[in-house]
Coordinates of C-alpha atoms in Angstrom, one line a residue:
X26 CA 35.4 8.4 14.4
X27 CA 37.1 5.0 13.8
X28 CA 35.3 2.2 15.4
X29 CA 38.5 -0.1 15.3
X30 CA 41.1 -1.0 17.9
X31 CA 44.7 -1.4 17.9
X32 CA 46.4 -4.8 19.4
X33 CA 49.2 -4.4 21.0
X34 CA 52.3 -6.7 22.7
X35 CA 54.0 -4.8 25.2
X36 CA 56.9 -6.9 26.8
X37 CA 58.7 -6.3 29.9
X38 CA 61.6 -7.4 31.8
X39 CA 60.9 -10.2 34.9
X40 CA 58.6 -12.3 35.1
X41 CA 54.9 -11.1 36.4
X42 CA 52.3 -13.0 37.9
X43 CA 48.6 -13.6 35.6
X44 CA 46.7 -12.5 38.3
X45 CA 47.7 -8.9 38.2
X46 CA 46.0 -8.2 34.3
X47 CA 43.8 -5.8 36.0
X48 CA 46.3 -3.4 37.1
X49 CA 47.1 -3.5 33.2
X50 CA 43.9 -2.4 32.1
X51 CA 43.2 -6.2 31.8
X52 CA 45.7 -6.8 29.3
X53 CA 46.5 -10.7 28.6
X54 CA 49.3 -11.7 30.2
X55 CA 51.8 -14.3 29.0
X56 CA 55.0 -15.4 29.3
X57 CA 58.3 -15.7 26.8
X58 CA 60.5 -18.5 27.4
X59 CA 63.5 -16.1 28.2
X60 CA 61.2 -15.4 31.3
X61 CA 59.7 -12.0 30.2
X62 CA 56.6 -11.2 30.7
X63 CA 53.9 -10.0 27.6
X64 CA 51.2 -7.8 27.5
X65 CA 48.7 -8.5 25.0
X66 CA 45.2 -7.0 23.8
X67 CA 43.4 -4.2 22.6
X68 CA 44.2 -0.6 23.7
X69 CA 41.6 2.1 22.6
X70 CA 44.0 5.0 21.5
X71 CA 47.5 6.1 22.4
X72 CA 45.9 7.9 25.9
X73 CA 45.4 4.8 26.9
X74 CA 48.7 3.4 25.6
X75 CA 50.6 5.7 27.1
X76 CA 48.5 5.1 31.0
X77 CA 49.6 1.3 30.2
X78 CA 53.3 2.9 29.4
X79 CA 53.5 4.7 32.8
X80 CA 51.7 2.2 35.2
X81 CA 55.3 0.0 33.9
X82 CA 57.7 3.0 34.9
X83 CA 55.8 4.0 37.9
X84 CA 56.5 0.3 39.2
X85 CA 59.9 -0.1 38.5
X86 CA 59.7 -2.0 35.8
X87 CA 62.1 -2.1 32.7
X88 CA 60.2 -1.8 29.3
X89 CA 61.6 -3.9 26.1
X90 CA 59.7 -3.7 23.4
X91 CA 55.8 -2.3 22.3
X92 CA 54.7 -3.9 18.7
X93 CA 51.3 -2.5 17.4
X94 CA 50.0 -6.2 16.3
X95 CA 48.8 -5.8 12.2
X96 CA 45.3 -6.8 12.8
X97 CA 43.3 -4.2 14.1
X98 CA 39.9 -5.1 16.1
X99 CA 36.6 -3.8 16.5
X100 CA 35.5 -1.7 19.2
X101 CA 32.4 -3.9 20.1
X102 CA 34.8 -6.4 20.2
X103 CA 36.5 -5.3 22.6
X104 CA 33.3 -5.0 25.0
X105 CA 32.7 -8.4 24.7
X106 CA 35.1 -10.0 27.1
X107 CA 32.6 -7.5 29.7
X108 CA 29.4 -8.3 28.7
X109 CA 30.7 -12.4 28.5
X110 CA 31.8 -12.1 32.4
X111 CA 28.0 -9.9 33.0
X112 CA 26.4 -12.9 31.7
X113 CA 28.6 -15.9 33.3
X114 CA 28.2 -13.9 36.5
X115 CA 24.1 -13.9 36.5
X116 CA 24.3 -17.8 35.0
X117 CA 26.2 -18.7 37.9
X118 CA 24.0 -16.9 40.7
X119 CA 20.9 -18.8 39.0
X120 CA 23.1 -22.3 39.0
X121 CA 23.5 -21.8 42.3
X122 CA 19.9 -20.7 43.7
X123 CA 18.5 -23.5 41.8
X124 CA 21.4 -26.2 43.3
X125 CA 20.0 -24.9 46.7
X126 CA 16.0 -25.5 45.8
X127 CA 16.3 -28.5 44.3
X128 CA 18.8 -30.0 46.7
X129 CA 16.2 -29.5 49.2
X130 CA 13.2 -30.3 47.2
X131 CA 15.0 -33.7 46.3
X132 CA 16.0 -34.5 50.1
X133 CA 12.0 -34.3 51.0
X134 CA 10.5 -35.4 48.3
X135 CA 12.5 -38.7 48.8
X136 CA 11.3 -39.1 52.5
X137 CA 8.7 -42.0 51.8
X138 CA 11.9 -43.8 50.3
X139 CA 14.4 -42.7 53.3
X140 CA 12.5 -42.4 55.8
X141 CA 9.8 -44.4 56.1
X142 CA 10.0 -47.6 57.9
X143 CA 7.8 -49.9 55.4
X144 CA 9.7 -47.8 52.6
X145 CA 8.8 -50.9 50.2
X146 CA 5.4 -50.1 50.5
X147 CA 5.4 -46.0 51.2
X148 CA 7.7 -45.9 47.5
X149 CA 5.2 -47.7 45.1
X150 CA 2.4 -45.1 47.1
X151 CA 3.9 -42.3 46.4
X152 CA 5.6 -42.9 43.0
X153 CA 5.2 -40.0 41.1
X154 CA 6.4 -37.8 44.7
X155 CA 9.8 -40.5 44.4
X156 CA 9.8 -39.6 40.5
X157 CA 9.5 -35.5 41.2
X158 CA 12.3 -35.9 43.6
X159 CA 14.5 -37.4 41.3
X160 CA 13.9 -34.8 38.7
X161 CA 14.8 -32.3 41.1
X162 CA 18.7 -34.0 41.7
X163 CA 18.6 -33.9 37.8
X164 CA 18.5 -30.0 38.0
X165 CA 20.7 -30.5 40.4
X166 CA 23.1 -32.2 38.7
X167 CA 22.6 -29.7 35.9
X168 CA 23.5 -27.1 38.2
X169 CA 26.9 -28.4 38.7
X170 CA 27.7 -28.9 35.4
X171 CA 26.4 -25.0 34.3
X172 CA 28.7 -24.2 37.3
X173 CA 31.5 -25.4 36.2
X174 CA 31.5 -24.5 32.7
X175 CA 30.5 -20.8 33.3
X176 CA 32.6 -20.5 36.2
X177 CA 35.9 -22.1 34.3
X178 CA 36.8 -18.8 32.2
X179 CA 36.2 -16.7 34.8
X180 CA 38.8 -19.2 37.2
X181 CA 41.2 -19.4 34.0
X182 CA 42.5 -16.1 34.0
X183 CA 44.1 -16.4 37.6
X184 CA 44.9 -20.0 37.7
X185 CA 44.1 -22.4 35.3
X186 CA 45.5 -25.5 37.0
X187 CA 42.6 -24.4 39.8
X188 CA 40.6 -23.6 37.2
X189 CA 40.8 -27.6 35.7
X190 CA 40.3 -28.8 38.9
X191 CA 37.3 -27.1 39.9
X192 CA 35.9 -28.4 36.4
X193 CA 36.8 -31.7 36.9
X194 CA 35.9 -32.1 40.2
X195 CA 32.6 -30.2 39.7
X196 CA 31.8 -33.2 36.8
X197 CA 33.0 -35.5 39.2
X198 CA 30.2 -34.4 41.9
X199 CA 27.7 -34.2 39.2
X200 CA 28.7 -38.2 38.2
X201 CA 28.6 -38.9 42.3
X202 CA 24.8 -37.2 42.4
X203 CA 23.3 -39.1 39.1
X204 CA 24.6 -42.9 41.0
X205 CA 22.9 -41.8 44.2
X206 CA 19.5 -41.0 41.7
X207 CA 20.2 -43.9 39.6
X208 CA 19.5 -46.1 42.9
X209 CA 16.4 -44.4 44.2
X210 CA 14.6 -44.7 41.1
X211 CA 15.8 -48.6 41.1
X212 CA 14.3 -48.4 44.6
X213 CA 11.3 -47.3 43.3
X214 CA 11.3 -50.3 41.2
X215 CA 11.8 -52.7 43.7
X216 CA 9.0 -51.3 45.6
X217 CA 6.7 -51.1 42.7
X218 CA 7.3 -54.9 42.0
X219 CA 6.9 -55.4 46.5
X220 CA 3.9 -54.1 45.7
X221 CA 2.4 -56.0 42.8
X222 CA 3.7 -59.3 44.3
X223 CA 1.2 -62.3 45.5
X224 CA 3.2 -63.7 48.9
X225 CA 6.6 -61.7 47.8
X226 CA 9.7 -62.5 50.3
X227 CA 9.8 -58.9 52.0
X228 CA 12.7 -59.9 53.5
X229 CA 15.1 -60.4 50.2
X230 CA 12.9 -57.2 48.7
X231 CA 14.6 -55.5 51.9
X232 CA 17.9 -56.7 51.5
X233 CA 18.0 -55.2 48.1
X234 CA 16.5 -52.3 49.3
X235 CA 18.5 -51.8 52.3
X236 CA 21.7 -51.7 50.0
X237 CA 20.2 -48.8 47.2
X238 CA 19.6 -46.8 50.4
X239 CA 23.4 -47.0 51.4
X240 CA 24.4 -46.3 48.0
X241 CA 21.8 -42.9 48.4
X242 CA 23.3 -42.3 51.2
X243 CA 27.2 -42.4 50.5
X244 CA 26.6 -40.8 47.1
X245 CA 24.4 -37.7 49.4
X246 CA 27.8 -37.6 51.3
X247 CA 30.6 -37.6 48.9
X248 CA 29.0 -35.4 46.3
X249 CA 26.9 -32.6 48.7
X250 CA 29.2 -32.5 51.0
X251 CA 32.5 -33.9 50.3
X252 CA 33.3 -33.0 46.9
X253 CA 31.2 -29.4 47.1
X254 CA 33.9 -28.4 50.3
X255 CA 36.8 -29.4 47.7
X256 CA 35.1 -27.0 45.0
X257 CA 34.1 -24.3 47.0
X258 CA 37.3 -23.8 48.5
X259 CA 39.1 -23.9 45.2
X260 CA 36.7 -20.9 44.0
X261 CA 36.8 -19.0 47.5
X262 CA 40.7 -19.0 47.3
X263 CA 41.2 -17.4 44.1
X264 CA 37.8 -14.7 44.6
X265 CA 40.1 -13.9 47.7
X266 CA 43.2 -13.6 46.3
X267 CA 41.9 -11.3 43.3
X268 CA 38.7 -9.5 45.1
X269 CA 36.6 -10.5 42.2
X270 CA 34.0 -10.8 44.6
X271 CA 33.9 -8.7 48.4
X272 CA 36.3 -10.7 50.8
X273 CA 34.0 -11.3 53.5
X274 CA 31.8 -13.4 50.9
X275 CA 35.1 -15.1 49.4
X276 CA 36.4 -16.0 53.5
X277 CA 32.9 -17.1 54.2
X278 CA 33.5 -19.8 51.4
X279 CA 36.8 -20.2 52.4
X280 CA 35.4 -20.9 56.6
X281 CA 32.4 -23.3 55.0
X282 CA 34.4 -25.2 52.3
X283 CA 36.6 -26.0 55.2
X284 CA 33.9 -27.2 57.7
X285 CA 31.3 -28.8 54.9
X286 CA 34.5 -31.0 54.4
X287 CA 35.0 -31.4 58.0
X288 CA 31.3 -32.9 57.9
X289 CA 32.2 -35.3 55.2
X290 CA 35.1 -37.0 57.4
X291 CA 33.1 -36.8 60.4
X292 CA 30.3 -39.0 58.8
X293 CA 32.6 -41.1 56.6
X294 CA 34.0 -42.1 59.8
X295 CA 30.5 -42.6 61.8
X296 CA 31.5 -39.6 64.2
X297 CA 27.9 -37.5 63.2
X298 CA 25.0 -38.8 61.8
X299 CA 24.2 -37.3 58.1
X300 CA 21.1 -35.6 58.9
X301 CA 21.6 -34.3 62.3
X302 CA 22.2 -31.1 64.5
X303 CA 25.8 -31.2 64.1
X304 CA 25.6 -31.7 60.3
X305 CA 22.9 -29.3 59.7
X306 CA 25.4 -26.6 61.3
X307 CA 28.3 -27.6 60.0
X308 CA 26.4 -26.7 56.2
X309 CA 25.4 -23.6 57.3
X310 CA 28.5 -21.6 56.3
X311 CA 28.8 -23.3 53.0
X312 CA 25.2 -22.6 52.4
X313 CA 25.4 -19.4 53.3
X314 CA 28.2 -18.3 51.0
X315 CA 26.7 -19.9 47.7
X316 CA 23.3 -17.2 48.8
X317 CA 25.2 -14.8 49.2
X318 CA 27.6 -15.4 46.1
X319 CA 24.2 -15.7 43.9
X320 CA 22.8 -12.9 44.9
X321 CA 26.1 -10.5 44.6
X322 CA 26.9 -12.4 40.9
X323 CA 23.5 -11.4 39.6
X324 CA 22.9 -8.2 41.2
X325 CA 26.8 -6.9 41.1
X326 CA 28.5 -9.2 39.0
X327 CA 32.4 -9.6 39.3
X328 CA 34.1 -6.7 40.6
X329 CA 36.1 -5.0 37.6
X330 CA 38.4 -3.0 39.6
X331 CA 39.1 -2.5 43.3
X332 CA 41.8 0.0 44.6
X333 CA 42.9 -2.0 47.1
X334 CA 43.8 -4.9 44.6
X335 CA 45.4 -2.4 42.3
X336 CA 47.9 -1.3 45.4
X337 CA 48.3 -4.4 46.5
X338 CA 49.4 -5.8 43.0
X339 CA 51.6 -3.3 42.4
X340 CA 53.6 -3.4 45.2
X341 CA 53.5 -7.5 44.2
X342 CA 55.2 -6.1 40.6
X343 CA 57.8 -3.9 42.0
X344 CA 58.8 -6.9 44.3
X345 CA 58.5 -9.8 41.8
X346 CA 60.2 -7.9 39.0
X347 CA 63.8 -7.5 37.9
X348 CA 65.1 -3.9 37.6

Protein backbone atom coordinates (compact mmCIF):
# COMPACT_ATOMS: atom_id res chain seq x y z
CA UNK A 1 0.00 0.00 0.00
CA UNK A 2 1.35 3.49 -0.86
CA UNK A 3 1.92 5.71 2.06
CA UNK A 4 1.80 8.90 -0.15
CA UNK A 5 -0.89 11.48 -0.74
CA UNK A 6 -2.06 13.29 -3.65
CA UNK A 7 -2.48 17.40 -3.51
CA UNK A 8 -5.03 18.66 -5.10
CA UNK A 9 -6.53 22.37 -6.32
CA UNK A 10 -10.06 22.09 -6.95
CA UNK A 11 -11.55 25.46 -8.02
CA UNK A 12 -15.04 26.53 -8.08
CA UNK A 13 -17.24 29.26 -9.31
CA UNK A 14 -18.27 32.23 -6.48
CA UNK A 15 -16.68 33.16 -3.92
CA UNK A 16 -16.86 30.91 -0.51
CA UNK A 17 -16.28 31.94 2.87
CA UNK A 18 -12.80 30.32 4.87
CA UNK A 19 -14.80 29.30 7.54
CA UNK A 20 -16.63 26.61 5.83
CA UNK A 21 -13.10 24.23 5.18
CA UNK A 22 -14.75 21.64 7.20
CA UNK A 23 -17.60 20.87 5.13
CA UNK A 24 -14.68 20.22 2.57
CA UNK A 25 -13.02 17.71 4.38
CA UNK A 26 -10.88 20.68 5.75
CA UNK A 27 -9.53 21.55 2.52
CA UNK A 28 -7.53 25.02 2.42
CA UNK A 29 -9.49 27.47 1.13
CA UNK A 30 -8.29 30.49 -0.94
CA UNK A 31 -9.21 32.79 -3.13
CA UNK A 32 -8.35 33.75 -7.09
CA UNK A 33 -8.41 37.30 -7.92
CA UNK A 34 -11.22 36.64 -10.61
CA UNK A 35 -13.22 35.93 -7.23
CA UNK A 36 -13.19 32.04 -7.39
CA UNK A 37 -12.81 30.20 -4.81
CA UNK A 38 -9.77 27.25 -4.40
CA UNK A 39 -9.63 24.14 -2.76
CA UNK A 40 -6.33 23.05 -1.78
CA UNK A 41 -4.70 19.95 0.21
CA UNK A 42 -4.29 16.44 0.51
CA UNK A 43 -6.95 13.97 -0.48
CA UNK A 44 -6.26 10.29 0.49
CA UNK A 45 -7.49 8.39 -2.76
CA UNK A 46 -10.06 9.11 -5.47
CA UNK A 47 -13.08 7.86 -2.80
CA UNK A 48 -12.40 10.60 -1.14
CA UNK A 49 -12.00 12.83 -4.21
CA UNK A 50 -14.87 12.06 -5.64
CA UNK A 51 -17.03 12.72 -1.74
CA UNK A 52 -15.13 16.32 -2.20
CA UNK A 53 -16.62 16.22 -6.06
CA UNK A 54 -20.23 15.65 -4.89
CA UNK A 55 -20.46 17.78 -1.63
CA UNK A 56 -19.77 20.80 -4.77
CA UNK A 57 -22.82 19.43 -6.95
CA UNK A 58 -25.01 18.56 -4.11
CA UNK A 59 -24.70 22.47 -3.08
CA UNK A 60 -25.22 23.94 -6.24
CA UNK A 61 -22.18 24.81 -6.98
CA UNK A 62 -20.44 25.12 -10.53
CA UNK A 63 -17.02 23.15 -10.71
CA UNK A 64 -14.06 24.61 -12.95
CA UNK A 65 -11.26 22.96 -12.79
CA UNK A 66 -9.47 19.92 -10.46
CA UNK A 67 -5.40 19.85 -10.90
CA UNK A 68 -3.68 16.83 -9.08
CA UNK A 69 -0.63 19.24 -7.70
CA UNK A 70 2.95 17.35 -8.90
CA UNK A 71 4.24 16.94 -5.45
CA UNK A 72 2.71 14.14 -3.72
CA UNK A 73 2.79 14.09 0.33
CA UNK A 74 3.19 11.68 2.98
CA UNK A 75 0.41 10.17 4.76
CA UNK A 76 1.74 11.02 8.24
CA UNK A 77 1.91 14.26 6.89
CA UNK A 78 -1.19 14.57 6.40
CA UNK A 79 -2.14 13.72 10.26
CA UNK A 80 -0.14 16.32 11.39
CA UNK A 81 -2.38 19.31 11.00
CA UNK A 82 -4.66 16.82 13.81
CA UNK A 83 -2.22 15.89 16.13
CA UNK A 84 -0.81 20.01 15.95
CA UNK A 85 -4.54 21.27 16.92
CA UNK A 86 -4.63 17.93 19.82
CA UNK A 87 -1.63 19.48 21.21
CA UNK A 88 -2.50 23.44 20.89
CA UNK A 89 -5.75 22.44 22.41
CA UNK A 90 -4.26 20.79 25.77
CA UNK A 91 -1.48 23.81 25.79
CA UNK A 92 -4.16 26.13 25.85
CA UNK A 93 -6.42 24.45 28.68
CA UNK A 94 -3.02 24.38 30.83
CA UNK A 95 -2.29 28.32 29.90
CA UNK A 96 -5.40 28.89 31.10
CA UNK A 97 -5.61 26.88 34.55
CA UNK A 98 -2.38 28.19 35.39
CA UNK A 99 -3.59 32.16 34.41
CA UNK A 100 -6.41 31.40 36.94
CA UNK A 101 -3.88 29.99 40.00
CA UNK A 102 -1.50 32.40 39.67
CA UNK A 103 -3.70 35.32 39.18
CA UNK A 104 -5.00 34.51 42.48
CA UNK A 105 -1.90 33.45 44.15
CA UNK A 106 -0.41 36.88 43.02
CA UNK A 107 -3.54 38.96 44.24
CA UNK A 108 -2.93 37.41 48.00
CA UNK A 109 0.37 37.02 48.14
CA UNK A 110 0.63 40.84 47.45
CA UNK A 111 -1.79 41.77 50.47
CA UNK A 112 1.01 42.96 52.97
CA UNK A 113 1.88 45.45 50.00
CA UNK A 114 -2.02 46.36 49.12
CA UNK A 115 -3.51 45.96 51.92
CA UNK A 116 -1.92 46.67 54.75
CA UNK A 117 -2.11 50.04 56.27
CA UNK A 118 1.85 50.47 57.42
CA UNK A 119 2.54 48.66 53.93
CA UNK A 120 6.15 50.33 54.15
CA UNK A 121 6.83 48.32 56.99
CA UNK A 122 4.48 44.90 56.35
CA UNK A 123 6.57 44.78 52.60
CA UNK A 124 10.30 44.70 53.90
CA UNK A 125 8.55 41.80 56.51
CA UNK A 126 7.38 39.86 54.33
CA UNK A 127 9.83 40.10 51.33
CA UNK A 128 10.22 36.93 49.99
CA UNK A 129 5.92 36.48 50.34
CA UNK A 130 6.00 40.12 47.94
CA UNK A 131 8.83 38.33 45.81
CA UNK A 132 6.65 34.77 45.39
CA UNK A 133 3.80 36.94 44.35
CA UNK A 134 5.49 38.51 41.70
CA UNK A 135 6.68 35.32 40.35
CA UNK A 136 3.34 34.18 40.18
CA UNK A 137 2.13 37.40 37.70
CA UNK A 138 5.31 36.27 35.76
CA UNK A 139 3.55 32.82 35.03
CA UNK A 140 0.93 34.86 34.54
CA UNK A 141 2.18 36.85 32.02
CA UNK A 142 3.56 33.69 30.46
CA UNK A 143 0.25 32.45 30.31
CA UNK A 144 -0.88 35.07 27.96
CA UNK A 145 1.74 35.01 25.77
CA UNK A 146 1.47 30.75 25.44
CA UNK A 147 -2.24 31.78 24.87
CA UNK A 148 -1.84 33.70 22.18
CA UNK A 149 0.64 31.97 20.27
CA UNK A 150 -1.07 28.48 20.47
CA UNK A 151 -4.31 29.94 20.11
CA UNK A 152 -3.34 32.20 16.81
CA UNK A 153 -3.39 29.08 14.30
CA UNK A 154 -6.16 27.70 15.53
CA UNK A 155 -8.06 31.55 15.15
CA UNK A 156 -6.20 31.92 11.61
CA UNK A 157 -8.13 29.58 9.78
CA UNK A 158 -11.58 31.41 10.32
CA UNK A 159 -10.41 34.94 10.62
CA UNK A 160 -7.06 36.03 10.60
CA UNK A 161 -7.65 39.74 11.00
CA UNK A 162 -9.38 38.41 14.64
CA UNK A 163 -6.78 36.15 14.74
CA UNK A 164 -3.94 39.29 14.78
CA UNK A 165 -5.84 41.04 17.05
CA UNK A 166 -6.32 38.63 19.66
CA UNK A 167 -2.34 38.20 19.34
CA UNK A 168 -1.69 41.59 19.67
CA UNK A 169 -3.88 42.49 22.15
CA UNK A 170 -3.06 39.30 24.27
CA UNK A 171 0.95 40.73 24.12
CA UNK A 172 -0.49 43.95 24.91
CA UNK A 173 -2.13 42.57 28.33
CA UNK A 174 0.91 40.61 28.95
CA UNK A 175 3.04 44.22 28.57
CA UNK A 176 0.04 45.97 30.91
CA UNK A 177 0.66 42.91 33.73
CA UNK A 178 4.79 43.03 33.77
CA UNK A 179 4.37 47.43 34.55
CA UNK A 180 1.87 46.61 37.29
CA UNK A 181 4.89 43.88 38.64
CA UNK A 182 7.56 46.06 37.75
CA UNK A 183 6.06 48.66 40.50
CA UNK A 184 5.38 46.16 43.31
CA UNK A 185 8.74 44.95 43.31
CA UNK A 186 10.01 48.75 43.26
CA UNK A 187 7.62 48.96 46.24
CA UNK A 188 9.33 46.35 47.81
CA UNK A 189 12.34 48.40 47.46
CA UNK A 190 11.15 51.38 48.87
CA UNK A 191 10.03 49.52 51.80
CA UNK A 192 13.13 47.68 52.21
CA UNK A 193 15.15 51.03 52.28
CA UNK A 194 11.84 52.43 54.96
CA UNK A 195 13.09 49.90 56.78
CA UNK A 196 16.83 50.10 57.01
CA UNK A 197 16.50 54.02 57.51
CA UNK A 198 17.80 55.90 60.85
CA UNK A 199 14.81 58.82 61.26
CA UNK A 200 13.58 58.17 57.33
CA UNK A 201 10.70 60.81 56.28
CA UNK A 202 7.69 58.28 56.16
CA UNK A 203 5.84 60.72 54.73
CA UNK A 204 7.82 61.21 51.23
CA UNK A 205 8.57 57.12 51.54
CA UNK A 206 4.57 57.23 51.26
CA UNK A 207 4.13 59.46 48.67
CA UNK A 208 6.25 57.29 46.53
CA UNK A 209 4.61 54.46 47.64
CA UNK A 210 1.16 55.71 47.43
CA UNK A 211 1.82 56.25 43.58
CA UNK A 212 3.39 52.41 42.70
CA UNK A 213 0.17 51.27 44.37
CA UNK A 214 -1.96 53.31 41.74
CA UNK A 215 0.12 52.23 39.03
CA UNK A 216 -0.68 48.30 40.54
CA UNK A 217 -3.87 49.09 40.61
CA UNK A 218 -4.62 50.59 37.00
CA UNK A 219 -2.37 48.10 35.43
CA UNK A 220 -4.74 45.08 37.68
CA UNK A 221 -7.60 46.89 35.81
CA UNK A 222 -6.71 47.36 32.27
CA UNK A 223 -4.89 44.14 31.77
CA UNK A 224 -7.26 41.45 33.99
CA UNK A 225 -10.07 42.90 33.25
CA UNK A 226 -10.12 45.37 30.48
CA UNK A 227 -8.02 43.99 27.95
CA UNK A 228 -8.95 40.04 28.93
CA UNK A 229 -12.96 41.14 28.03
CA UNK A 230 -11.53 42.46 24.50
CA UNK A 231 -9.71 38.90 24.01
CA UNK A 232 -12.18 36.70 25.23
CA UNK A 233 -14.84 38.10 23.20
CA UNK A 234 -12.72 37.94 20.07
CA UNK A 235 -12.10 33.98 20.76
CA UNK A 236 -15.88 33.39 21.95
CA UNK A 237 -17.18 34.93 18.63
CA UNK A 238 -15.37 32.82 16.25
CA UNK A 239 -15.70 29.28 18.66
CA UNK A 240 -19.40 30.36 18.11
CA UNK A 241 -19.60 31.01 14.76
CA UNK A 242 -17.65 27.67 13.78
CA UNK A 243 -18.70 25.24 17.00
CA UNK A 244 -15.13 24.46 17.44
CA UNK A 245 -15.97 24.29 20.95
CA UNK A 246 -19.92 23.45 22.36
CA UNK A 247 -21.99 26.80 22.10
CA UNK A 248 -23.09 27.11 25.47
CA UNK A 249 -19.20 27.39 26.48
CA UNK A 250 -18.48 29.79 23.47
CA UNK A 251 -21.93 32.24 24.61
CA UNK A 252 -20.66 31.90 28.15
CA UNK A 253 -17.46 33.80 26.84
CA UNK A 254 -19.38 35.70 24.73
CA UNK A 255 -21.97 36.85 28.17
CA UNK A 256 -18.52 37.31 30.39
CA UNK A 257 -16.25 39.04 27.87
CA UNK A 258 -19.08 41.45 27.69
CA UNK A 259 -19.64 42.01 31.48
CA UNK A 260 -15.70 41.67 32.58
CA UNK A 261 -15.50 44.72 30.27
CA UNK A 262 -18.46 46.26 31.71
CA UNK A 263 -16.35 46.05 35.06
CA UNK A 264 -13.41 47.75 33.56
CA UNK A 265 -15.62 51.00 32.66
CA UNK A 266 -17.42 50.85 35.78
CA UNK A 267 -14.11 51.18 37.86
CA UNK A 268 -12.24 53.36 35.36
CA UNK A 269 -14.98 55.67 35.97
CA UNK A 270 -15.04 55.15 40.00
CA UNK A 271 -18.71 53.59 39.63
CA UNK A 272 -17.46 50.06 41.69
CA UNK A 273 -14.64 49.61 43.69
CA UNK A 274 -11.95 46.95 42.09
CA UNK A 275 -12.14 44.45 44.74
CA UNK A 276 -15.72 44.45 45.73
CA UNK A 277 -19.14 42.50 45.49
CA UNK A 278 -20.12 43.92 42.32
CA UNK A 279 -16.72 43.27 40.80
CA UNK A 280 -16.23 39.90 42.13
CA UNK A 281 -19.70 38.99 40.22
CA UNK A 282 -19.28 40.73 37.35
CA UNK A 283 -15.81 38.15 36.82
CA UNK A 284 -17.62 35.34 37.46
CA UNK A 285 -18.87 34.56 33.89
CA UNK A 286 -15.57 35.26 32.45
CA UNK A 287 -13.98 33.01 34.92
CA UNK A 288 -16.18 30.60 34.47
CA UNK A 289 -15.81 30.19 30.75
CA UNK A 290 -11.90 30.04 30.72
CA UNK A 291 -12.67 26.60 33.49
CA UNK A 292 -14.75 25.42 31.50
CA UNK A 293 -12.78 26.05 28.06
CA UNK A 294 -9.60 24.30 29.83
CA UNK A 295 -11.13 21.56 30.89
CA UNK A 296 -13.12 20.73 27.36
CA UNK A 297 -9.58 21.76 25.30
CA UNK A 298 -7.66 19.14 27.25
CA UNK A 299 -10.13 16.57 27.75
CA UNK A 300 -12.08 16.99 24.18
CA UNK A 301 -9.98 19.07 22.28
CA UNK A 302 -11.58 21.17 19.29
CA UNK A 303 -14.45 19.67 17.87
CA UNK A 304 -13.49 18.19 14.28
CA UNK A 305 -16.85 17.94 12.92
CA UNK A 306 -20.39 18.84 14.02
CA UNK A 307 -23.48 18.11 11.89
CA UNK A 308 -25.13 20.95 12.70
CA UNK A 309 -22.16 23.21 11.42
CA UNK A 310 -21.99 21.03 8.30
CA UNK A 311 -25.96 21.95 7.46
CA UNK A 312 -25.62 25.14 8.50
CA UNK A 313 -22.59 25.82 6.09
CA UNK A 314 -23.93 24.35 3.38
CA UNK A 315 -26.96 26.07 3.11
CA UNK A 316 -24.35 29.34 3.66
CA UNK A 317 -22.60 27.82 0.17
CA UNK A 318 -25.66 27.39 -1.81
CA UNK A 319 -26.68 31.07 -0.74
CA UNK A 320 -23.26 32.78 -1.06
CA UNK A 321 -22.40 31.07 -4.36
CA UNK A 322 -23.00 31.87 -8.07
CA UNK A 323 -24.85 29.16 -10.08
Amino acid sequence: MSNQLTRYQIQIKGQLDRGWAEWFDDLAISHTPQGDTLLTGPIVDQAALYRVLRKIRDSGLSLIAVVPLTQPISISQGATTMVNQRRHAILIGIFFILAAVSSILGLLWYAPLLTESDYLRAGAANANQIVFAALMELVLVTTAVGTAVTMFPILRQYSERIALAHLCFRFLEAVVIMIGIVGMLALLSISNEFSNATAADEQSYRVVGTALIAIHDWTFMLGPNFMLGLNTIMYSYIFFQTRQIPRPIATLGLVGSSLIFIAALLEMFGIIEQLSTWGALLAIPVALTEMSLAIWLITKGFKPSSNAAKTSSKQQLVNSSTI
